[in-house]
Amino acid sequence: MIKAVMVMNTQGKPRLAKFYEYLPVEKQQELIRRVFAVLCGRAENVSNFIEAESIFGPDSRLVYKHFATLYFVFVFDSSENELAVLDLIQVFVETLDKCFKNVCELDIVFNYSKEMTLLENIFWIHTILDEIIFGGQVLETSSAEVMKAVEEISKLEAASNAITLIPKSASGWRSR
Amino acid sequence: MGSQGGFYQSKEFLDLVKSIGEARSKAEEDRIVLSEIETLKRRISEPDIPKRKMKEYIIRLVYVEMLGHDASFGYIHAVKMTHDDSLLVKRTGYLAVTLFLNEDHDLIILIVNTIQKDLKSDNYLVVCAALNVVCKLINEETIPAMLPQVVELLVHPKEAVRKKAIMALHRFYHKSPSSVSHLVSNFRKRLCDNDPGVMGATLCPLFDLITKDVNSYKDLVISFVSILKQVAERRLPKAYDYHQMPAPFIQIKLLKILALLGSGDKQASEDMYTVVGDIFRKCDSSSNIGNAVLYECICCVSSIYPNPKLLESAADVISRFLKSDSHNLKYMGIDALSRLIKISPEIAEQHQLAVIDCLEDPDDTLKRKTFELLYKMTKSTNVEVIVDRMIDYMIRINDNHYKTEIASRCVELAEQFAPSNQWFIQTMNKVFEHAGDLVNIKVAHNLMRLIAEGFGEDDDTADSQLRSSAVESYLRILGEPKLPSVFLRVICWVLGEYGTADGKFSASYITGKLCDVAEAYSNDETVKAYAVTALMKIYAFEIASGKKVDMLPECQTLMEELLASHSTDLQQRAYELQVVIGLDAHAVDCIMPSDASCEDIEVDKGLSFLDGYIQESIEKGAQPYIPESERSGILNISNFRNQDHNEASSHSLRFEAYELPKPTMQSRIPPASLASTELVPVPEPMYPRESYQTPVPSVSLDAGSSELKLRLDGVQKKWGRPTYSPATSTSNSTLQKTVNGITQVDGASTSNSRTRETYDSRKPQIEISPEKQKLAASLFGGSSKTEKRPAAVHKISKASSHVMEKSHVPKYSMEVASEKTASVQQPPDLLDLGEPTVTSTSPLVDPFKQLEGLLDTTQVASAVNHGSIAAIESPDMMTLYADTPAAIRNSDLLSGLSNPSIINMPGDTTTTQPMQSSKGPNLKDSLERDALVRQMGVTPSSQNPNLFKDLLG
């Protein structure tokens, strides 16, 4: 079972946090801090796995992937396979990529156009994640299937709010 | 800050997010978020907020909480949003509540109705959203309210809904297995769903169910195998391909399930061989996900009933992983290796250099994984290298959690395989010095016990040497600042007990040191207490030996201080010391006998020394004592008990408060102490009598071994692996069967790989640096043939030293010898369990001759150890592979026997021995053996669960 999904930037600021077992906010923050402390001590070119039992308790493993300024971190137990979870991160990022063109921090936080606000971005990221991991179990691993499901929802959104999922351009914000 | 309140709300929030994103410090971020909270608090409770705006506020709350601030003031608004008719508003509300609330939150009650309604919605997207919330926010009490709808959804036309309904049901099962226990058949049904996605989802709950109860799902083996076959043969729609692999995530789940179902089940495993072999062949090892599947195949192969061909494929994949440049694959390779060595231990040898590379890798994760592997493959020949490496690493890291873990592993390995006392004490000193207070106090007690009882050496000189070297090393270490409390306790105890024993150090020197300790660590009362008691012992020994005692001035100051201490414990110790010093030699010798820490203190539970007094009182007219059971009101129960034992024992619960405390370990271990206290008037009638009729030891030969084995149950090991699982003679036979199976196959694969591993195969590696080779040799050298020989001796010594607290020496070698004879005389089919060589050589050996040889050289343990030390020290790898230890043993130990192949026997048979002798077709021989051993003052404990563990890996 997947215990948590976190996305944080290279300064340790949380950009997405989802815990599949309830944890109080303070505890969540502490875990994010501790994970970050370990992550920033990792050299380049080492494995993507971290021994996580000291942070998350017995039977926990951690896999992370570093994209541009972001760390994607999945925490899970022995019922998952590390290499496979690494690919699951890949599925998640690929899907985000398809939705938001280019995943780096600017895109997750600032990717919006005049039609689409960041609020929807957070909302959509959670929506995408919910299609991949459901109640802590891996539900869907095909990026195309996830996209299809998310698009179904976004059509509704578009219909009611005239907002499209795929932003026209993020360049306006990037150039700042 | 972005609350200019422009008409375009999104702009306002974008500014907020931007300012947070650009915040230079945590403090700045906090300031921004706090002011945002103020804004939201004000705005969110305004009347008539448009939905769109409210939605934005809620998302802003999500952001506030993600950054670690409290957004609870807005929870109720999120809950309200879930009631909205618009799906998008509802979804926002649902998302927020799943992030904000937990299943026991008070507000949940306000959502339950909405969820129920939404689960029945015509719009499947609404249903999916509701199912998502169900997973997160439904607890045991609310499950029944949702259950019927969720079950209905299992047959919903949309596969997305079916998938999620299965997951929701799975979640219910997690939270309260009983609530859905009647519904598990649904999971089986969904396994046949037309949609592969739904089938894949079903594997998640099935995996959990099978983990809990394998046997109920054996019938599904065929189905799982056929599904896996279809997946692997690409019968699923193309959409399920991932990086050119057919549904790899489903393959992985299926392999995990098969691993569970095939574990220890030959028939089920045989059904799996073909498909697993196919996957091994077909799997694309160039992609990450392909390797994930391959890794899972290895896990499966190492879990199911072994198949030589699959093991070979697994070994190939492992070597590919280990040779890879990717750290991830190396990590998986090391992990896979540690799984596989359980079945084929010799496989590690092929990868020795790769393993050492991983050990020296800068990647901490990989290093730790490698230590885990080394821990699993430690044996007496490589324990020194491995433990030294572990300690080096332990000293370098700051992570307390891992430090604790690795320290306890060092201790465990050192206890189990230590080649010499000196080494053991030095190792323990290092562990205590660097991991100190992280180490379990039990370890310290074990160390003290070891120093007190000796290592199983033959003569007392070895023991006293051990003690002297301990004392010397401690006196040296005391010079260092800031020692951990636990370590200081050990030091104080040892100095008190043995500081002056060998006459090397004067009493005043030792007492001076002890006073220094008490002074330097004056905040630590426990250490002070240990120091005072040690002082008392030193003085007592001095007085008892007739010397005049002069208390050092600093000691007097310490005493004065302690006599006025706030701690009553310290005060009492100080007073006792004062009294002891005033006594004469004889009295002191009685209360503080020298070197008596291992003597049993006989507790006179009957208080017979009071008999005279009682007699006197009764003569004076006092009422005699009426046993509890005979007192009025309870009288009938004792009669009742005689009629029905079971009834009585259930009644007896009521009286437990009056029972004597449960016999402590001390009194349980040596049956003599139980027997000597014949008078246990109160508790005895309360126990069902049968179970407590322990025969007097060293009398009955037939009852002997099994009875004694039973008594070992639950007895804590003082010297060895902490996991001392009690094994009764009944469980023994079942264990044996599995051992049979595994070792038989093991034997086959061993011979396979032996033929492969000629010396030539190592030639290409010759350019490797000499240090590395040396390390490899010391880690892997000696190879499987010498495996754990001395360890077996140690273990036996451990087991037997439980039984008789302080009777070391001759028994160890005796026991080994006698066990050997027993095993040698087994019929050959039993011997077949072990390595094949055993069978072939057994007829050549005259067991009694061997026994004699061993009895002559009484230091089997140490001699064997010397052999292994020599092996480790030798720099030449090749000679190590030529089985040096065996050769040494040959000349040293069994000079009468020249055939080197015989020499392999003792160790091997010792390891396999326990089950054989416990079954004991040769009854007479084993009885004789028992008698002989008993004469030596030893109780045979042929049953050592650790040996099974060794066999099983």
Short mmCIF file of C-alpha atoms in Angstrom, two decimals, chain B residues 784-793 796 816 819-820 823-824 834-835 838 850 854 860 864 886 889 893-894 901-914 947 950-951:
data_model
loop_
_atom_site.label_atom_id
_atom_site.label_comp_id
_atom_site.label_asym_id
_atom_site.label_seq_id
_atom_site.Cartn_x
_atom_site.Cartn_y
_atom_site.Cartn_z
CA SER B 784 30.05 -23.04 2.50
CA LYS B 785 31.90 -26.13 3.48
CA THR B 786 33.23 -24.79 6.73
CA GLU B 787 30.07 -22.99 7.36
CA LYS B 788 29.09 -22.45 10.93
CA ARG B 789 31.05 -25.24 12.36
CA PRO B 790 32.40 -23.44 15.35
CA ALA B 791 29.12 -21.69 15.56
CA ALA B 792 27.42 -24.93 16.18
CA VAL B 793 29.77 -25.58 18.99
CA ILE B 796 25.46 -25.97 21.86
CA VAL B 816 29.61 -32.21 20.40
CA GLU B 819 26.10 -35.76 19.12
CA LYS B 820 28.41 -36.63 16.38
CA SER B 823 24.36 -38.64 13.91
CA VAL B 824 26.93 -40.79 12.31
CA GLY B 834 22.83 -32.82 4.98
CA GLU B 835 25.40 -32.31 2.32
CA VAL B 838 28.35 -36.71 4.44
CA GLN B 850 36.20 -39.84 16.49
CA LEU B 854 37.44 -35.18 20.41
CA VAL B 860 37.15 -28.25 20.28
CA VAL B 864 38.16 -24.81 15.50
CA ALA B 886 39.30 -28.15 7.40
CA ARG B 889 41.35 -29.17 11.87
CA LEU B 893 42.12 -32.17 16.13
CA LEU B 894 41.64 -35.48 14.62
CA SER B 901 36.78 -35.69 3.40
CA ILE B 902 35.93 -37.10 6.75
CA ILE B 903 36.91 -33.90 8.33
CA ASN B 904 34.03 -32.19 6.75
CA MET B 905 31.83 -34.37 8.76
CA PRO B 906 31.87 -33.09 12.27
CA GLY B 907 30.70 -29.66 11.42
CA ASP B 908 28.15 -30.66 8.94
CA THR B 909 26.67 -33.32 11.02
CA THR B 910 26.68 -31.16 14.04
CA THR B 911 24.52 -28.73 12.24
CA THR B 912 22.11 -31.28 11.00
CA GLN B 913 22.30 -33.32 14.09
CA PRO B 914 19.52 -32.12 16.38
CA LEU B 947 20.46 -24.93 14.37
CA ASP B 950 21.04 -22.20 10.26
CA LEU B 951 19.90 -25.00 8.12
#
